[in-house]
Short mmCIF file of C-alpha atoms in Angstrom, two decimals:
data_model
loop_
_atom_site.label_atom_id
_atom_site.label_comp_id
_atom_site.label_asym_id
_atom_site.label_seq_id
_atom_site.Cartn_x
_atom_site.Cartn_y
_atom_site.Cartn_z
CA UNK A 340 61.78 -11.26 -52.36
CA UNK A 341 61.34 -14.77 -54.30
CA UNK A 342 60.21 -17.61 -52.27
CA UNK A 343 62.95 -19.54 -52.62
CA UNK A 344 65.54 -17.08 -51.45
CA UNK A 345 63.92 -16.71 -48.11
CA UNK A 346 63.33 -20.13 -47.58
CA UNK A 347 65.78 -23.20 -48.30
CA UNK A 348 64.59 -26.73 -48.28
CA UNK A 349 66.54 -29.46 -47.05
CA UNK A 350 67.94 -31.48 -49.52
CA UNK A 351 66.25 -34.22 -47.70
CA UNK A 352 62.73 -33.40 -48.47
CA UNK A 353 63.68 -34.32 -52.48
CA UNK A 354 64.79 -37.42 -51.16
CA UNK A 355 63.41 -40.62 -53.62
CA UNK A 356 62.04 -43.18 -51.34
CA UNK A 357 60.84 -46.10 -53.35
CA UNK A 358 59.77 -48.26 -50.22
CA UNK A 359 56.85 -45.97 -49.84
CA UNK A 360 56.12 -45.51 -53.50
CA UNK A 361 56.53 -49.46 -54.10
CA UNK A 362 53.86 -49.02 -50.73
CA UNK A 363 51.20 -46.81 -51.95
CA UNK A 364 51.33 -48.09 -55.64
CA UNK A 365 50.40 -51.93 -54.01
CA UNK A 366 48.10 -50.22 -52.12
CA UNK A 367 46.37 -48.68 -54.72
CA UNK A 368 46.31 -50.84 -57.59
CA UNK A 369 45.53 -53.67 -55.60
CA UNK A 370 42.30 -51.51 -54.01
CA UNK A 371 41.62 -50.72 -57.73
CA UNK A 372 41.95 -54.05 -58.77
CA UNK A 373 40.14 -56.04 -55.77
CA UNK A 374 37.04 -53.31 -55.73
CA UNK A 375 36.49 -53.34 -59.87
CA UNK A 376 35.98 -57.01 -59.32
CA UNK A 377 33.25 -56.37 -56.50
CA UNK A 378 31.39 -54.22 -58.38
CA UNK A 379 31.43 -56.18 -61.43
CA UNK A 380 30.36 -59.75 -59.65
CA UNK A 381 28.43 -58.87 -56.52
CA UNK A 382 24.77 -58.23 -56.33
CA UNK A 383 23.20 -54.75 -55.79
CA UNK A 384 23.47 -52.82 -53.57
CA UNK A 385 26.81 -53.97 -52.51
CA UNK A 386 28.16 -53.51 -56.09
CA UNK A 387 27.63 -49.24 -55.67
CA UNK A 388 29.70 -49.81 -52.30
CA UNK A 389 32.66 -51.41 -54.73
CA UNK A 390 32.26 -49.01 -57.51
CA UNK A 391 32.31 -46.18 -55.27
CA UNK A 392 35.17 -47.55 -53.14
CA UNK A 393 36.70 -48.20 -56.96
CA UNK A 394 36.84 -44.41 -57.79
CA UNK A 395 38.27 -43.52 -54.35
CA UNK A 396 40.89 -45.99 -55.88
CA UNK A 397 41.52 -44.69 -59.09
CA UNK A 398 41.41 -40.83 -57.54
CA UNK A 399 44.10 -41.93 -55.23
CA UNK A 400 46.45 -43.58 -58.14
CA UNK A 401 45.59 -40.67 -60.19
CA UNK A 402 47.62 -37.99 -57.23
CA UNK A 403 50.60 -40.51 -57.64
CA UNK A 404 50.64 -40.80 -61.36
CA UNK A 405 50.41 -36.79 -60.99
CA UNK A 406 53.37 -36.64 -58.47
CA UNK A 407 55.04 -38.67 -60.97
CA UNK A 408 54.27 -36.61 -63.51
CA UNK A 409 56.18 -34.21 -61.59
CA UNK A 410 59.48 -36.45 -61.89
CA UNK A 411 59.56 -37.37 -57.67
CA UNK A 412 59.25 -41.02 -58.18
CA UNK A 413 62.63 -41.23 -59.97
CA UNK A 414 65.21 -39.43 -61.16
CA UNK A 415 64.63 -40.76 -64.45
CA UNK A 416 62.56 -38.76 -66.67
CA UNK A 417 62.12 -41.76 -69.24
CA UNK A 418 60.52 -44.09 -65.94
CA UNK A 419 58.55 -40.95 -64.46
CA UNK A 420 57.38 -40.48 -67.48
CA UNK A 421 56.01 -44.29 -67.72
CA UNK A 422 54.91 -44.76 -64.37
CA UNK A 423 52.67 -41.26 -64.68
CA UNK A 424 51.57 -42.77 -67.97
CA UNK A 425 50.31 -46.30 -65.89
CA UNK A 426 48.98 -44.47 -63.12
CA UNK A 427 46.67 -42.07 -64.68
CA UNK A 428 45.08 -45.03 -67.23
CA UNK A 429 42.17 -45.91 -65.09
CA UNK A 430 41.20 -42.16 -64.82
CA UNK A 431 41.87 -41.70 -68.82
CA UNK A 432 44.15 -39.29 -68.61
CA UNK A 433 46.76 -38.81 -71.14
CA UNK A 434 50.52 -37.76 -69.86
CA UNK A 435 51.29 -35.18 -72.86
CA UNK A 436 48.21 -33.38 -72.13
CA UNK A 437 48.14 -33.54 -68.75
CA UNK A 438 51.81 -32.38 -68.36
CA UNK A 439 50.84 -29.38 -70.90
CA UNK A 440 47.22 -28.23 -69.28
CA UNK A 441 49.02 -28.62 -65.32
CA UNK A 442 52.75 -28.70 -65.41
CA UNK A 443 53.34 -25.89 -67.50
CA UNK A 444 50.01 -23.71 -67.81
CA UNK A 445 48.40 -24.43 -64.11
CA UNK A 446 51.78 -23.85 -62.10
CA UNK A 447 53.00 -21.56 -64.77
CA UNK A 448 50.01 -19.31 -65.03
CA UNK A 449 48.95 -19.95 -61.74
CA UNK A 450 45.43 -17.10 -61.58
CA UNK A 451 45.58 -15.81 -65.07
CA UNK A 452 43.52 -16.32 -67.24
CA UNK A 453 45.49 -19.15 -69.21
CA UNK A 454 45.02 -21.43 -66.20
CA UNK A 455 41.25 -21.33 -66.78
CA UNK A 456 40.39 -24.07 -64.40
CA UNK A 457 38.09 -23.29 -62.13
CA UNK A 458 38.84 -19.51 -62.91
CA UNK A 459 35.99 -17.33 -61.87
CA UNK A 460 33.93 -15.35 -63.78
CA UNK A 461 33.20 -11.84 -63.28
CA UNK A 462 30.31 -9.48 -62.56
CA UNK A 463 30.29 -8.28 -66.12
CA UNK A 464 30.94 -11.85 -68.08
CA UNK A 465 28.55 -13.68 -65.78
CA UNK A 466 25.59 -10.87 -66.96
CA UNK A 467 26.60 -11.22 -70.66
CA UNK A 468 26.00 -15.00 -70.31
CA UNK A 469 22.63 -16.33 -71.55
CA UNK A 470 20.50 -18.06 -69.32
CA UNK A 471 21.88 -21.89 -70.42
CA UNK A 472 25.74 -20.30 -69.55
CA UNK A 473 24.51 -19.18 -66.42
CA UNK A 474 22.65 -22.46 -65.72
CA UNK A 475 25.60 -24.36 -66.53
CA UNK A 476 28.18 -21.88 -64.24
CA UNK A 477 25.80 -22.05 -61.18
CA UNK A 478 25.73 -26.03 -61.59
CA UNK A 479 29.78 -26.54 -62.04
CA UNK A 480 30.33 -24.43 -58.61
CA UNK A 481 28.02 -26.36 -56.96
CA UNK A 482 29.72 -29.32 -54.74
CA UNK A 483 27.04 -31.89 -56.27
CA UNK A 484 28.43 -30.39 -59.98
CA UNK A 485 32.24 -30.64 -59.47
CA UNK A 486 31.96 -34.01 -61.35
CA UNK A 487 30.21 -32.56 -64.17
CA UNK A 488 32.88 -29.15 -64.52
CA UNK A 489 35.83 -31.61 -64.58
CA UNK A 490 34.22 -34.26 -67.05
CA UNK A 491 32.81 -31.94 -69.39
CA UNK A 492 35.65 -28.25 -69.26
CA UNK A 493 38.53 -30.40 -68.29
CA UNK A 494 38.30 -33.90 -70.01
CA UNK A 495 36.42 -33.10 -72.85
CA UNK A 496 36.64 -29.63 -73.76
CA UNK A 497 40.24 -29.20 -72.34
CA UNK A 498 42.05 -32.80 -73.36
CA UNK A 499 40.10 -34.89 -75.55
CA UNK A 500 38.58 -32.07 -77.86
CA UNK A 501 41.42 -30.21 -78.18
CA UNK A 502 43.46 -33.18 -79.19
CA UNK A 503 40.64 -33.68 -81.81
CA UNK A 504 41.88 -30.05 -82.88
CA UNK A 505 45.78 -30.78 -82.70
CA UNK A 506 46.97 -33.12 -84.32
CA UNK A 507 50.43 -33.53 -82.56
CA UNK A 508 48.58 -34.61 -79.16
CA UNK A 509 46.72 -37.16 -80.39
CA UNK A 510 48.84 -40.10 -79.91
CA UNK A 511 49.08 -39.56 -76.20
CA UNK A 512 45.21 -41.02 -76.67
CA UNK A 513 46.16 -44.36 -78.06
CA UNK A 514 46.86 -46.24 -74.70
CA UNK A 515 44.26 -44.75 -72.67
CA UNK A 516 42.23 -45.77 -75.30
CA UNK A 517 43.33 -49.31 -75.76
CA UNK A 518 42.93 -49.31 -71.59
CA UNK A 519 39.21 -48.39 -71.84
CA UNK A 520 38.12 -50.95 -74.46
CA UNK A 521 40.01 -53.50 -71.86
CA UNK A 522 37.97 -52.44 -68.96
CA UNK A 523 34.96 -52.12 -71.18
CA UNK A 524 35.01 -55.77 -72.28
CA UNK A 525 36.48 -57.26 -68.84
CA UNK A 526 33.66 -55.85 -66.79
CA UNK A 527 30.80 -56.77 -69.25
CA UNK A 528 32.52 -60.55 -68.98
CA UNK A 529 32.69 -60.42 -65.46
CA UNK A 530 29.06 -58.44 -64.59
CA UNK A 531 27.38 -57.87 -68.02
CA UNK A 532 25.23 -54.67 -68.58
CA UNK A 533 25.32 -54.14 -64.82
CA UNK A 534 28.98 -54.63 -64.19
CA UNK A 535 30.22 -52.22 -67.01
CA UNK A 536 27.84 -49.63 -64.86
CA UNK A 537 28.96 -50.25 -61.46
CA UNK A 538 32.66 -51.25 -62.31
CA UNK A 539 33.61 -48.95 -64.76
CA UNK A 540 31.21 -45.84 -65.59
CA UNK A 541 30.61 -45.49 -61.25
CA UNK A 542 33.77 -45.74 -60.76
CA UNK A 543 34.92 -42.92 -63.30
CA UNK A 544 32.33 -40.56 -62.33
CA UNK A 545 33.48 -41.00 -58.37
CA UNK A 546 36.68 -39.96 -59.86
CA UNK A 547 35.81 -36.75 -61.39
CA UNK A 548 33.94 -35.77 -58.45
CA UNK A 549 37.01 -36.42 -56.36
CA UNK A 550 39.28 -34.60 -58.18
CA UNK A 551 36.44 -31.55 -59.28
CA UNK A 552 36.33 -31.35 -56.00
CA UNK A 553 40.21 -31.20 -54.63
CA UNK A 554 41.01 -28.71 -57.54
CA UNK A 555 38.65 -26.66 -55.95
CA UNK A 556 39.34 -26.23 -52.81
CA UNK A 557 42.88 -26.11 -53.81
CA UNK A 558 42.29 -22.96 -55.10
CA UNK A 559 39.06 -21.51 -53.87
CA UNK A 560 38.62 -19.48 -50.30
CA UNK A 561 38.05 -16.25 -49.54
CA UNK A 562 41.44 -15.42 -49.43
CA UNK A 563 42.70 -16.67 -52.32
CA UNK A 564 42.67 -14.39 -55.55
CA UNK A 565 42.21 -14.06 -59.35
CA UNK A 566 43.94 -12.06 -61.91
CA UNK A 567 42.54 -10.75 -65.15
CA UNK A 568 46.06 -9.86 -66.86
CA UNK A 569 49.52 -10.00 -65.47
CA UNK A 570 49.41 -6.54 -63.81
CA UNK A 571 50.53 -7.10 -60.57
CA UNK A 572 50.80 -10.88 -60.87
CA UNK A 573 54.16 -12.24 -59.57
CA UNK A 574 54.92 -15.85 -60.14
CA UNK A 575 56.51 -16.35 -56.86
CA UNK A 576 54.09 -14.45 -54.67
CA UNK A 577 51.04 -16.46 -56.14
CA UNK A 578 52.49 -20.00 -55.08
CA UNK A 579 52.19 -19.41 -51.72
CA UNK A 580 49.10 -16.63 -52.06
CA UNK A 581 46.54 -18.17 -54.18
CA UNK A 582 46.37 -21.83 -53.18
CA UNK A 583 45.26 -23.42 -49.73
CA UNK A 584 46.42 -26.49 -47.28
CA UNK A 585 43.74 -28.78 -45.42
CA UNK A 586 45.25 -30.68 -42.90
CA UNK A 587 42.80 -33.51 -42.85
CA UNK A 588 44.22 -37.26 -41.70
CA UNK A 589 41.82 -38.72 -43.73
CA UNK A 590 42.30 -37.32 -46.81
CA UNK A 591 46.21 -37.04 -46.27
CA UNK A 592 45.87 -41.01 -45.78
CA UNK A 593 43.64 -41.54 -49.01
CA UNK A 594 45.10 -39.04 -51.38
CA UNK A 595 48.20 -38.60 -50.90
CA UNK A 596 48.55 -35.37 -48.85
CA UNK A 597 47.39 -33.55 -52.42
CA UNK A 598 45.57 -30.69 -49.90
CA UNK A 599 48.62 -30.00 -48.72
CA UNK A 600 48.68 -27.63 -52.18
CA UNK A 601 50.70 -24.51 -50.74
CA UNK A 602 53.96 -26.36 -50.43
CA UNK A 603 53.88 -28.57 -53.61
CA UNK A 604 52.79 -25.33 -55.66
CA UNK A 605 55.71 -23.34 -54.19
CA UNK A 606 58.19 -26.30 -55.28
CA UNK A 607 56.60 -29.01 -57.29
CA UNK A 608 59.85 -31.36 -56.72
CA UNK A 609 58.77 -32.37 -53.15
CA UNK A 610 57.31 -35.74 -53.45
CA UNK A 611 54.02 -36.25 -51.80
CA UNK A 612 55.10 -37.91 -48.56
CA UNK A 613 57.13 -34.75 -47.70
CA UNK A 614 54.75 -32.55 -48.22
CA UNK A 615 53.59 -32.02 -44.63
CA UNK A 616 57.22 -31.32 -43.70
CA UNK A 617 58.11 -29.14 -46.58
CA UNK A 618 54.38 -27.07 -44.86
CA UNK A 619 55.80 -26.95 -41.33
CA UNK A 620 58.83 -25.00 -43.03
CA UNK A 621 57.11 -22.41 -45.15
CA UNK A 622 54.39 -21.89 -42.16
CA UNK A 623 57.25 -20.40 -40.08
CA UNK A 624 58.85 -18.21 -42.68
CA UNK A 625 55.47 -16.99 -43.92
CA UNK A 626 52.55 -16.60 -41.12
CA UNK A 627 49.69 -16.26 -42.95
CA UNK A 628 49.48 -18.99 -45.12
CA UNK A 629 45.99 -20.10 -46.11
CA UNK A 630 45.40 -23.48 -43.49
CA UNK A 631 42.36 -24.92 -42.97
CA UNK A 632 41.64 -27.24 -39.81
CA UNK A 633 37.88 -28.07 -40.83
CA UNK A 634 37.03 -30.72 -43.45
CA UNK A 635 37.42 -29.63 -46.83
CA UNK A 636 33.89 -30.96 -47.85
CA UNK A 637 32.69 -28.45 -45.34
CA UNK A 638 34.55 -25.94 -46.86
CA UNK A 639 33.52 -27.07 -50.31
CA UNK A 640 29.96 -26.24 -49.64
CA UNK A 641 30.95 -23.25 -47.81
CA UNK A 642 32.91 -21.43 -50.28
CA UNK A 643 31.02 -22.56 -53.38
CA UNK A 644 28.47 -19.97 -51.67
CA UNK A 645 30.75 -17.57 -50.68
CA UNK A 646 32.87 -17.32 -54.04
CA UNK A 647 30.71 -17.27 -56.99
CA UNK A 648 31.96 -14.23 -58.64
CA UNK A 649 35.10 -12.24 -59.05
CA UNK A 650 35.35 -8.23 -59.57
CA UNK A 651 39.18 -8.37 -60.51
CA UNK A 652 39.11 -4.87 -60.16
CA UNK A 653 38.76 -4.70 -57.07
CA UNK A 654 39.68 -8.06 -55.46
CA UNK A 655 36.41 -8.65 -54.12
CA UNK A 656 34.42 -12.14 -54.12
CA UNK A 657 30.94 -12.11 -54.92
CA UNK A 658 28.59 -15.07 -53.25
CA UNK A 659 26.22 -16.82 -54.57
CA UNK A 660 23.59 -14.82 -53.15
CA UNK A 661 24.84 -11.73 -53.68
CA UNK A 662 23.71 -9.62 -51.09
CA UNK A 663 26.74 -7.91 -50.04
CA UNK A 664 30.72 -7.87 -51.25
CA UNK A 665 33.18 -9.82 -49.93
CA UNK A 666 36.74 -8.66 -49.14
CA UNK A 667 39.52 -10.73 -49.15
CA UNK A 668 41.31 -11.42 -45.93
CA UNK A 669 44.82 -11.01 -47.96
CA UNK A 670 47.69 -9.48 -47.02
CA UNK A 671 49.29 -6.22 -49.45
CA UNK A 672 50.02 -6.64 -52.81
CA UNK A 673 54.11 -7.02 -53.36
CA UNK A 674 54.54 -8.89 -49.92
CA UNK A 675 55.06 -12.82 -50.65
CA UNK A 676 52.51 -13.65 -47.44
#
């Protein structure tokens, strides 16, 4: 049974409403704006406070640029298109690339192999690795790495190098780039050598281990699992199977309700202020949806031990230590939760 023939949404939870955009973007852009300046022009140590408040800024305009992305700020593709593109400048992210790597491949592929972020690795390819690949895995699914896994596998390797290999995505670099040299020059006017390192590189690298750190607890627990090919993978079943919902006030308030992941994978049309609503729905139609009441950093620490390794064989996580297998708490295979 699909998803969405057991469960209707109301029309009203695709409902624009661009008081609360017009809202959150002010919000945001003026945090971005007002805490860049702070930790360009104040003195140390207050200037880290700004830089790292800064990030928290530009990780919260980056969920709305991605929600836009999505095409729930308008019904306009042409001014989604342009508000994703203005939102997701200060974390250097380019629209065409971004829609390719997570609109289509992430909640197209969602657990195959294609939709390598954050995809485990197995018994067998994590003993073939050499000891620098090992180094490096055990580092990116560590909590104090999540910055480095999305700077280096997801900006680098996965945008900006393969853009470098393909031609045709190139020019979706030119503003982000043209943004950058901006903020370069602006903060070394404002706060010289020391400015362009609180109020811009700070700032970016608060980012990246914001959103290393959502994407993984969006899709990392001990119930939540891989898939090696598309034997037994069903499209539908893995929305609501493989990805996880925090419902933390704080981080509902700051980003946008982005941990509520199980409803916007299952429809990615429900803006992000609906998303809560859109949970209270699918929770009653299917029981054992993956919710978590503790704080997702918790649970970031927690589960980076607990799900190192993946025998897709056997649907079993292996932890960090690995002492002992871990079963997945999930329900049978062919039953949508």
């Amino acid at each position: 049974m699909s998803v969405k023939s057991k469960v209707l949404f109301p029309d009203s939870l695709y409902a624009k409403d661009p008081a609360r955009w017009r809202f959150a973007l002010l919000r945001d852009a003026v945090g971005f704006v007002v805490f860049w300046i702070l930790a360009c022009w104040l003195p140390f140590p207050w200037s880290l406070l700004a830089g790292v408040l800064c990030g928290g800024a530009i990780a919260a305009l980056f969920v709305l640029g991605h929600d836009a992305a999505h095409g729930t700020y308008s019904t306009d593709a042409h001014r989604n298109a342009r508000v994703a593109q203005l939102l997701l400048l200060p974390s250097l992210t380019p629209v065409p690339l971004w829609k390719l790597g997570h609109n289509r491949i992430h909640h197209g592929l969602t657990g195959l192999p294609a939709d390598w972020i954050w995809h485990p690795a197995s018994p067998a390819d994590y003993k073939n690795m050499n000891p620098v690949e090992r180094g490096w895995y055990r580092v990116c699914r560590s909590p104090w790495g999540f910055w480095l896994y999305y700077t280096v596998e997801v900006w680098w390797r996965g945008m900006a190098w393969y853009s470098i290999r393909n031609r045709e995505h190139r020019n979706g670099w030119i503003p982000v780039l043209l943004f950058l040299v901006a903020w370069f020059w602006l903060s070394a006017m404002v706060g010289g050598l020391s400015g362009v390192a609180t109020g811009l590189v700070l700032p970016l690298l608060v980012f990246q281990e914001t959103i290393g750190f959502v994407v993984f607890v969006n899709h990392t627990h001990p119930r939540v699992g891989f898939h090696a090919s598309r034997t037994g993978w069903n499209a539908a079943e893995v929305q609501l199977r493989d990805s996880t919902t925090y419902k933390s006030r704080f981080f509902g308030f700051w980003l946008h309700n982005i941990l509520y992941h199980v409803p916007h994978h299952v429809d990615t049309r429900i803006p992000w202020f609906a998303l809560p609503e859109a949970l209270d729905i699918l929770a009653q139609a299917f029981p054992h949806l993956i919710i978590e009441r503790e704080s997702p950093v918790r649970s970031a620490f927690r589960y980076a031990r607990a799900c190192f390794l993946y025998d897709f064989d056997r649907k079993l996580w292996i932890p960090r230590s690995p002492s002992q297998w871990r079963t997945p708490e999930r329900p049978p295979e062919g039953n949508p939760v």
